Short mmCIF file of C-alpha atoms and ligand atoms in Angstrom, two decimals:
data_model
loop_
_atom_site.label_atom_id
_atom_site.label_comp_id
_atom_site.label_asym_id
_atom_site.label_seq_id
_atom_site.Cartn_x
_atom_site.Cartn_y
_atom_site.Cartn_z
CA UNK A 102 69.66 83.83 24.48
CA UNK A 103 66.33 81.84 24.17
CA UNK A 104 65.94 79.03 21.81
CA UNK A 105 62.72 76.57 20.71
CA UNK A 106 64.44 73.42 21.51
CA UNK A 107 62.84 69.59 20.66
CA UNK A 108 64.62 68.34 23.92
CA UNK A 109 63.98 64.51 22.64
CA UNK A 110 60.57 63.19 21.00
CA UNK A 111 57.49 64.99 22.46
CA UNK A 112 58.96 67.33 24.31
CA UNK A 113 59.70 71.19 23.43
CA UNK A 114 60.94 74.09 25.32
CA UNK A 115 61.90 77.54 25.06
CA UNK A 116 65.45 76.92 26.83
CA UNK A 117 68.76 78.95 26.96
CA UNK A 118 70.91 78.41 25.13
CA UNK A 119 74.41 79.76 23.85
CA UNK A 120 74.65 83.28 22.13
CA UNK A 121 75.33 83.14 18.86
CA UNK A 122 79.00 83.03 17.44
CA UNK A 123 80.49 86.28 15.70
CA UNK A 124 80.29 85.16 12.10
CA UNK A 125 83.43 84.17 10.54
CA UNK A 126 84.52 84.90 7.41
CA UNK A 127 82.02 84.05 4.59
CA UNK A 128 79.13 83.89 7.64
CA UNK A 129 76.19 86.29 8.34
CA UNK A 130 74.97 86.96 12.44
CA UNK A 131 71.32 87.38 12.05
CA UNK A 132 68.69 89.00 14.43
CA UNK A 133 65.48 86.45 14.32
CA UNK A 134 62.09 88.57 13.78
CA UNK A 135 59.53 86.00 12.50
CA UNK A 136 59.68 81.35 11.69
CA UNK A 137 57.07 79.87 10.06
CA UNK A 138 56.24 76.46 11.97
CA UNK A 139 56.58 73.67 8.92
CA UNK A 140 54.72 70.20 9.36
CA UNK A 141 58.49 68.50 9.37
CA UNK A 142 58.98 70.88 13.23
CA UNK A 143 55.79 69.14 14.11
CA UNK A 144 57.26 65.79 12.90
CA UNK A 145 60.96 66.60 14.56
CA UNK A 146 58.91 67.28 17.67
CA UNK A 147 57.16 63.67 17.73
CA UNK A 148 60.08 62.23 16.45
CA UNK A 149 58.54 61.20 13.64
CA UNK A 150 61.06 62.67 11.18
CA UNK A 151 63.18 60.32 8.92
CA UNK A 152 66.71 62.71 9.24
CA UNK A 153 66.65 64.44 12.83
CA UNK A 154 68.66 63.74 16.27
CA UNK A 155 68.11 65.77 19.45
CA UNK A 156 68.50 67.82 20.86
CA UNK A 157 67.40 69.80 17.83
CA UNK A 158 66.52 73.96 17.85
CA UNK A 159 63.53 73.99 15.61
CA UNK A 160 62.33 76.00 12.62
CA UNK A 161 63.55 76.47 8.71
CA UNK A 162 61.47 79.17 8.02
CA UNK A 163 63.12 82.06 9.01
CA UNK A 164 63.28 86.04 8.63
CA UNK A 165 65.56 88.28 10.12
CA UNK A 166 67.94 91.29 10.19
CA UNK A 167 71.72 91.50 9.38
CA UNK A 168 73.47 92.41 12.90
CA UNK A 169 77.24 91.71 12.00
CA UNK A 170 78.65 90.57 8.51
CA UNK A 171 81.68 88.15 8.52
CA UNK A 172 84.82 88.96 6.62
CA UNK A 173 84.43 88.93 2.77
CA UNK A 174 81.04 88.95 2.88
CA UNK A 175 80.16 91.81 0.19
CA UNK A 176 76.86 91.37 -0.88
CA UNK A 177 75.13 91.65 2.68
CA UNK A 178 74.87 94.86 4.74
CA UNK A 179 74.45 95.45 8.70
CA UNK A 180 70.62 96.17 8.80
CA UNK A 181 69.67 94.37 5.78
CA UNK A 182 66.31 92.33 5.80
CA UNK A 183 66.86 88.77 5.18
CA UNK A 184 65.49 85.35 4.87
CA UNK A 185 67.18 81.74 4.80
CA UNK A 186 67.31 79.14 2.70
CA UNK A 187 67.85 76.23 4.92
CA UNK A 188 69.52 73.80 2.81
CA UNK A 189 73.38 72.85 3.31
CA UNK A 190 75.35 71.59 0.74
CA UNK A 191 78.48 69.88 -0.22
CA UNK A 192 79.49 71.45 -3.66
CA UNK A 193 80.94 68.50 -4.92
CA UNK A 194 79.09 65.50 -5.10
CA UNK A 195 77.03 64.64 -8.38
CA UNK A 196 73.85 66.30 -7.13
CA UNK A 197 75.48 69.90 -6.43
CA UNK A 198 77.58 69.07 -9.58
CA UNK A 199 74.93 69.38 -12.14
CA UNK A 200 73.36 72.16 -9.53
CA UNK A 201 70.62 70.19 -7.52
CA UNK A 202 72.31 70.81 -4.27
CA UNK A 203 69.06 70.53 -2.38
CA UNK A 204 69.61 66.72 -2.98
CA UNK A 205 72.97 66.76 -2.10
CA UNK A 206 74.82 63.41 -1.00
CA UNK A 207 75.34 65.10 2.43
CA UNK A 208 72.69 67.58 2.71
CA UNK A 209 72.73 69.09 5.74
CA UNK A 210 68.81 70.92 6.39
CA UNK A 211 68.21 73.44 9.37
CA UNK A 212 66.00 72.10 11.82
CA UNK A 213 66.46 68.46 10.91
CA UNK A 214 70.53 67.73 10.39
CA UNK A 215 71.34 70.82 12.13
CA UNK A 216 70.10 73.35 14.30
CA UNK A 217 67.34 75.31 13.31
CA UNK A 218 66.82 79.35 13.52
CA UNK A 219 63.82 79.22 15.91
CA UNK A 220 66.37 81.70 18.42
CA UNK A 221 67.06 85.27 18.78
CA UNK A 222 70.13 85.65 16.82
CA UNK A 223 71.68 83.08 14.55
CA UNK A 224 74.92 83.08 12.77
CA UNK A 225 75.46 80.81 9.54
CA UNK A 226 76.93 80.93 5.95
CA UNK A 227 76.01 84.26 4.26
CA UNK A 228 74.83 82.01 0.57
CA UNK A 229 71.66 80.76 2.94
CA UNK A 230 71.20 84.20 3.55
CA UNK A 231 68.86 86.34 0.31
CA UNK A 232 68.05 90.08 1.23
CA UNK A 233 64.35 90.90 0.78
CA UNK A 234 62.90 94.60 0.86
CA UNK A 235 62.53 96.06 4.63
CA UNK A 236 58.67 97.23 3.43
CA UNK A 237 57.86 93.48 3.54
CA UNK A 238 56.33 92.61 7.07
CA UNK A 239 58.24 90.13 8.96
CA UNK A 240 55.54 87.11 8.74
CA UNK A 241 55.18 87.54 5.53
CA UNK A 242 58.98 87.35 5.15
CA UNK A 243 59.18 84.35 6.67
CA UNK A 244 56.52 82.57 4.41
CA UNK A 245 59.23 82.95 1.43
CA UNK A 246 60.34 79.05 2.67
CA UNK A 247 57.37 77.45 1.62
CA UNK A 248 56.82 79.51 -1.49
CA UNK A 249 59.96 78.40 -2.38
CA UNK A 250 58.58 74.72 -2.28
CA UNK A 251 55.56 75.33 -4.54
CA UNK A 252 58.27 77.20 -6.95
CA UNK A 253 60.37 73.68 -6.93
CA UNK A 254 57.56 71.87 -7.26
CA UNK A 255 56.01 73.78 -10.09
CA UNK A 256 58.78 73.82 -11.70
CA UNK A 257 59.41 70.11 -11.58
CA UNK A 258 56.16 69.81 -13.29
CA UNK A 259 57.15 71.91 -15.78
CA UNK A 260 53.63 73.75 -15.17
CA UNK A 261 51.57 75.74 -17.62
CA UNK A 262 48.25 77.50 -17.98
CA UNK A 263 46.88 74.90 -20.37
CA UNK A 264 47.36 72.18 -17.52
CA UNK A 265 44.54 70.59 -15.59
CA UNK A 266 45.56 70.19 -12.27
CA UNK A 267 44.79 67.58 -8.94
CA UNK A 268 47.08 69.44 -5.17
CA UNK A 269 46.49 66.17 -2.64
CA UNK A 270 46.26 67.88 0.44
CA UNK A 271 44.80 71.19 1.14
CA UNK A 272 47.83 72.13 4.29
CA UNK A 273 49.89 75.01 3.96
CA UNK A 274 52.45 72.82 1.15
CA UNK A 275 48.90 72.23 -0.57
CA UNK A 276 47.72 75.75 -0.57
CA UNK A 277 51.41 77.44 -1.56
CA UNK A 278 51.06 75.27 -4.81
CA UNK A 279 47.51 75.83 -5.64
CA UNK A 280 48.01 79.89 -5.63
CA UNK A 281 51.18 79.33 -7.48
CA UNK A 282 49.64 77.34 -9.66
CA UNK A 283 46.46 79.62 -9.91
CA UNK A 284 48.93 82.61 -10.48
CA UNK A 285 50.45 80.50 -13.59
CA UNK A 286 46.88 80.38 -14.96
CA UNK A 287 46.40 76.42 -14.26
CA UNK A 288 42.70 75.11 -13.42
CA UNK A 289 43.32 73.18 -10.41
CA UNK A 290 40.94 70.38 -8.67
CA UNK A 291 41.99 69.98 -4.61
CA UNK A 292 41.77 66.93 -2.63
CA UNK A 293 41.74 66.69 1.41
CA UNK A 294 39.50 64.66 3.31
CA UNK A 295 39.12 68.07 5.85
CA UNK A 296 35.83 70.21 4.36
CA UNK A 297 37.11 73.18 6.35
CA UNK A 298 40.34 72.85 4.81
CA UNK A 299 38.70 72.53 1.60
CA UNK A 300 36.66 75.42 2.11
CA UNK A 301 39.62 77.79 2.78
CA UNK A 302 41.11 76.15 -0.81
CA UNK A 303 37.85 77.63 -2.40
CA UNK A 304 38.23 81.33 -1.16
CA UNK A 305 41.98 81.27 -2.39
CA UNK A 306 40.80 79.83 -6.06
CA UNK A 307 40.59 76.57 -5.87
CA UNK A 308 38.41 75.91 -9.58
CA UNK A 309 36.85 72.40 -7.89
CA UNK A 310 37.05 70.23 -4.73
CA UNK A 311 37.25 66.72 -3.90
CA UNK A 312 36.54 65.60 -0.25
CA UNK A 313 38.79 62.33 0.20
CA UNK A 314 36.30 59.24 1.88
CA UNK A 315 33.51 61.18 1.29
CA UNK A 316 33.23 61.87 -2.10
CA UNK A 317 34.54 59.38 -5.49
CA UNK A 318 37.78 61.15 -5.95
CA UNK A 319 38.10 59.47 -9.87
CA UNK A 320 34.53 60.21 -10.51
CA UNK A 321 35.86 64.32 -9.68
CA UNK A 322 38.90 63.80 -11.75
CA UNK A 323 36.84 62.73 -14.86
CA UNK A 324 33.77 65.28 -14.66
CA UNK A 325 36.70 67.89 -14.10
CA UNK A 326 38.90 66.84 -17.22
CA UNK A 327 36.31 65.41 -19.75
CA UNK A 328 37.32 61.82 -18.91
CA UNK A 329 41.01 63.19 -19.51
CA UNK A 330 42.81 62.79 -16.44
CA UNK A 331 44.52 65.38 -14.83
CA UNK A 332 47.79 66.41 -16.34
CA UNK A 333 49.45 67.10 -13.11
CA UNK A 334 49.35 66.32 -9.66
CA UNK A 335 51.25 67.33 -6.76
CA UNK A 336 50.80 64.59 -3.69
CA UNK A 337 51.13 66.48 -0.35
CA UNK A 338 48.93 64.78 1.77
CA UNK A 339 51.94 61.87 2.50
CA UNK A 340 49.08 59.34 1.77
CA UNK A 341 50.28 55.59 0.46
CA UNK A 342 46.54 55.21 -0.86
CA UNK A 343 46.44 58.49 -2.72
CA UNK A 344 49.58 58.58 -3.81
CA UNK A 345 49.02 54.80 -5.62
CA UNK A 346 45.74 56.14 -6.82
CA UNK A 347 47.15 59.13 -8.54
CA UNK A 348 49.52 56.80 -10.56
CA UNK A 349 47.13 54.32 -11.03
CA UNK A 350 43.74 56.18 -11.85
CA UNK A 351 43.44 60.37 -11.88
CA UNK A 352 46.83 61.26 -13.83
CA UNK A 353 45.96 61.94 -17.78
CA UNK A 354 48.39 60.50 -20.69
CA UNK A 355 51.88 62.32 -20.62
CA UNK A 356 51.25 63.20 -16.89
CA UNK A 357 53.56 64.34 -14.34
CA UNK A 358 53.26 63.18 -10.65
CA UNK A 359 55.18 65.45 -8.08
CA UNK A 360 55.62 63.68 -5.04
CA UNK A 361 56.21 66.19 -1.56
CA UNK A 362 55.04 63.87 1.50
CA UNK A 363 57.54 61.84 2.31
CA UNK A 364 56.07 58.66 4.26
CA UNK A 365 58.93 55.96 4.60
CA UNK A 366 56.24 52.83 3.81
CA UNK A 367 56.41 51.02 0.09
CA UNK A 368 53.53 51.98 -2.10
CA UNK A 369 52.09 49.42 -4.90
CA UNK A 370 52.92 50.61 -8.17
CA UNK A 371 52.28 48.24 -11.59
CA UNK A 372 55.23 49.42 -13.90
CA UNK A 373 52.68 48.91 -16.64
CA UNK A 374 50.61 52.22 -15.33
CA UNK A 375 53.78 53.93 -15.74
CA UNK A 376 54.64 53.14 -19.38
CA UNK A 377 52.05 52.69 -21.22
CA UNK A 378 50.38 56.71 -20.64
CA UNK A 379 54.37 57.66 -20.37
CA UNK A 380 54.39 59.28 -17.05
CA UNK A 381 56.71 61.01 -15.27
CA UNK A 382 56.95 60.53 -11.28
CA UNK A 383 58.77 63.16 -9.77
CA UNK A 384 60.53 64.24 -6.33
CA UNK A 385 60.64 67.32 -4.88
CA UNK A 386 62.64 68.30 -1.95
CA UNK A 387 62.92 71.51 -0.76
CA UNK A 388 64.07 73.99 -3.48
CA UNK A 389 67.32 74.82 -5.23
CA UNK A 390 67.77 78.54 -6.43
CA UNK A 391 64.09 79.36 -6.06
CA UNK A 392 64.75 82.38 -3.26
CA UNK A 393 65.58 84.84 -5.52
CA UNK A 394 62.33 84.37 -7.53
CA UNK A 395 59.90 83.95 -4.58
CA UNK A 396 61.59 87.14 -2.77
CA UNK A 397 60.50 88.95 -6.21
CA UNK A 398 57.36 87.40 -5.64
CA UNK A 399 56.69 88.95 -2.21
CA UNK A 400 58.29 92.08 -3.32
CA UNK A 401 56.00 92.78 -6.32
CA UNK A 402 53.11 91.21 -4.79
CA UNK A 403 52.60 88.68 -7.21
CA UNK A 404 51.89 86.18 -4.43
CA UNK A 405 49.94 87.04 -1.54
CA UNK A 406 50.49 85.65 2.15
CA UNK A 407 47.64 86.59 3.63
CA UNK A 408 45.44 83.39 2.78
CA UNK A 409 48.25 81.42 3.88
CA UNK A 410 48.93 83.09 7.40
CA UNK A 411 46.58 82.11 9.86
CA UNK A 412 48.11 82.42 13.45
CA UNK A 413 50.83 84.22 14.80
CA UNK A 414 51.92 83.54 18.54
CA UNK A 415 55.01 85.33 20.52
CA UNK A 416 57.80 82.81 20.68
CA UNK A 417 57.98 82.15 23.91
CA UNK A 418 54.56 80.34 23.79
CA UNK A 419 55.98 77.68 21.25
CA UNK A 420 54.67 75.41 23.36
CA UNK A 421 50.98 76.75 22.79
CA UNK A 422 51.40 77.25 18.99
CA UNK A 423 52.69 73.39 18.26
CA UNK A 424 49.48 71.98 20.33
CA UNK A 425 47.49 74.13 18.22
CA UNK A 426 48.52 73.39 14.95
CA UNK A 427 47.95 69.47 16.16
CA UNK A 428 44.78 70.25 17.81
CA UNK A 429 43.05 72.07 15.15
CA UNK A 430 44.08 71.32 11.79
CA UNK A 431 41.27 72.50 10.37
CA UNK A 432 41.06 76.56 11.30
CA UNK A 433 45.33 76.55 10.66
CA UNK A 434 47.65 76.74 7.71
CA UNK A 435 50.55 78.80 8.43
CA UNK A 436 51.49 79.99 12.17
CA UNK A 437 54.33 82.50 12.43
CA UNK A 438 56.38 82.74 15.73
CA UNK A 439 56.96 86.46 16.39
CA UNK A 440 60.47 87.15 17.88
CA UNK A 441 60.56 90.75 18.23
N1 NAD B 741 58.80 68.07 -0.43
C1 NAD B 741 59.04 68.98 0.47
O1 NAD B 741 60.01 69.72 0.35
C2 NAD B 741 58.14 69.13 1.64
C3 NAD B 741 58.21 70.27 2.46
C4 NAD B 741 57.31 70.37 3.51
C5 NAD B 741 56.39 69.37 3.73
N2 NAD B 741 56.36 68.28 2.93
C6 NAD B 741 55.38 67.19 3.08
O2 NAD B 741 54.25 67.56 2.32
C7 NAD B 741 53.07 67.04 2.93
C8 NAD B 741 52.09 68.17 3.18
O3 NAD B 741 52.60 69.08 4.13
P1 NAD B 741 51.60 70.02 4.95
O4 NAD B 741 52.44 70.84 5.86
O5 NAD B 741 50.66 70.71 4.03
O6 NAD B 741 50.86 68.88 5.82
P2 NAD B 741 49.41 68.81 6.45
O7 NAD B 741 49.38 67.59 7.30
O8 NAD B 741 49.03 70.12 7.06
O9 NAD B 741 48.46 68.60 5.19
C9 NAD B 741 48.19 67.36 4.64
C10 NAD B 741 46.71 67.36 4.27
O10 NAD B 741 46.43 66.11 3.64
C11 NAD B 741 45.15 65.69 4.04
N3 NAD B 741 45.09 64.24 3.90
C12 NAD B 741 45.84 63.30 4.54
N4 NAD B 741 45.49 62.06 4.14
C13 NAD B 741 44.49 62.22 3.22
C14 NAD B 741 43.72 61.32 2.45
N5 NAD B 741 43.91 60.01 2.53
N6 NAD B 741 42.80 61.83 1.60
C15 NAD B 741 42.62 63.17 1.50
N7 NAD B 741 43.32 64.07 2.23
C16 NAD B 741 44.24 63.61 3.08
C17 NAD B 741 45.04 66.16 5.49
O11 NAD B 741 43.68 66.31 5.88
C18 NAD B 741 45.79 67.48 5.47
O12 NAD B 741 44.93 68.59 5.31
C19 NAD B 741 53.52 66.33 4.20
O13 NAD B 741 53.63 64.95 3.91
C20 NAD B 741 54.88 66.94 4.47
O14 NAD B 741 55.72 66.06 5.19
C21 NAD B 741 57.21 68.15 1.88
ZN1 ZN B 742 58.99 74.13 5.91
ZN1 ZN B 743 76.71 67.71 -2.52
#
């Protein structure tokens, strides 16, 4: 069986590697048709990422077909359409007490902790494992990972209509929040310092744009809210400068702040900006119980993939697809490895 494999920093290959267990009892085997590549496989790959060791099979986004079902399993069928939720978790520390377990004390993520389900068949536990209806196409499947961020992430902010709205970053995490928030009936302002990214955030309903060192980003933020602020913003650009300047300068009065990147550098923050407008700063990792929703999603076509997906390659070029995502930032978002 093939595998996408970060060998050690900087360099990949599509290697053999082990066939996949028969599932034991509470586990699902999987067949592998479609993975999303995610920024964090990029940052795995350059070793850039704050929670992987190598060797490390890639890829978190993942889509697939039931093949064998484990003993006790009951709510999974041979044949079933499927996609993961690639978060591990403990089940008793504080986090997964109150229900958060995708901050669990010992989180265990695929792709990062553990191995990843860039391969042809994977087994793991059948509760990573939500069915999705077989009329879905596989890459569009395998875009229910992300979606499930900009559900998290939404919900964090406790989103509404009536909110103004600055995304930081118009990548694939950027654009998954700005047509959820679009769908939610939000006005939403996007900031990247890419125009063709920018561009692309237009055509999927972007109300305004803000290009970052080319354009005054505050000057935007007034003109867009009256002189307001924007109520929330979601940071996913992993930018110590913007990220500072959103606390400082664009968020309104009673404003939320959802932070995604995750860059491991202090930023500058006066606690003063933080109390006197009352605003909450927020994480968001991953997503806990948002499958379920974002399969309806893709099911009743509430959400549409097709902005989002911009290149599919066959899996064993892996190689070819991670240099292009690097190379050309600009023309990608989302690029689907096809594994049938
Ligand atoms: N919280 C989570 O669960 C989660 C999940 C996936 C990714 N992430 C993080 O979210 C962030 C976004 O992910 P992505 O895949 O969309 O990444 P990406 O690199 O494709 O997109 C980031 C965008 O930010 C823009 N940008 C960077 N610095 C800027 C600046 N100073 N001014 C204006 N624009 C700037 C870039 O041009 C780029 O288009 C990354 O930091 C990633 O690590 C978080
Ligand atoms: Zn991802
Ligand atoms: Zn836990």
């Amino acid at each position: 069986m093939k595998a996408i494999i970060a060998q050690r920093p900087g360099l990949l290959q599509v290697a053999d590697c082990p066939p996949a267990a028969a599932p034991a009892a509470g586990e699902v085997k999987l067949r592998v048709h479609a993975g999303g590549i995610c920024g964090s496989d990029v940052h795995v790959l350059r070793g850039e990422s704050a929670f992987a060791t190598y060797p490390r099979i890639l890829g978190h986004e993942i889509a697939g077909e039931v093949l064998e079902v484990g003993e006790g399993v009951r709510n999974l069928a041979v044949g079933d359409h499927v996609v993961v939720d690639p978060v591990r978790a403990c089940g008793r520390c504080y986090a997964c007490r109150v229900g958060r377990y995708n901050v669990c004390r010992e989180i265990r993520v695929l792709a990062a902790h553990v191995d990843g389900g860039f391969r042809e068949e994977f087994t793991l536990p059948a509760g990573q494992v939500h069915r999705i209806a077989k009329e879905i196409p596989w890459a569009f499947a395998a875009t229910a990972e992300p979606y499930t961020i900009a559900a998290e992430a939404t919900e964090r902010a406790r989103l509404s209509g009536q909110d103004s709205v600055l995304i930081c970053g118009a990548g694939p995490i950027g654009i998954v929040i700005l047509q959820v928030a679009k769908r939610l009936g939000a006005r939403v302002l996007m900031l990247d310092a890419l125009p063709a990214r920018l561009e692309r955030a237009k055509a999927l309903g972007a109300d305004d744009v803000a290009l970052g060192g080319k354009e005054d980003v505050g000057a935007k933020v007034a003109a867009f809210t009256q002189g307001e602020g924007v109520n929330v913003i979601f940071e996913a650009t992993g930018s110590i400068p913007v990220l500072e300047d959103c606390i400082q300068k664009w968020v309104s009065p009673a404003g939320r702040v959802v932070v995604l990147g995750f860059p491991t550098q202090a930023a500058r923050i006066a606690p003063i900006d933080i109390m006197k407008r009352e605003l909450e700063i927020l994480g968001s990792r991953l997503s806990c119980n948002q499958f379920p929703k974002v399969v309806r999603w893709l099911e009743e076509g509430w959400i549409d993939p097709r902005g989002l997906l911009t290149h599919s390659f066959p899996f064993r070029e892996a190689p070819a697809a991670f240099e292009h995502i690097q190379q050309h930032p600009e023309d990608t978002l989302k690029v689907v490895l096809r594994f049938d």
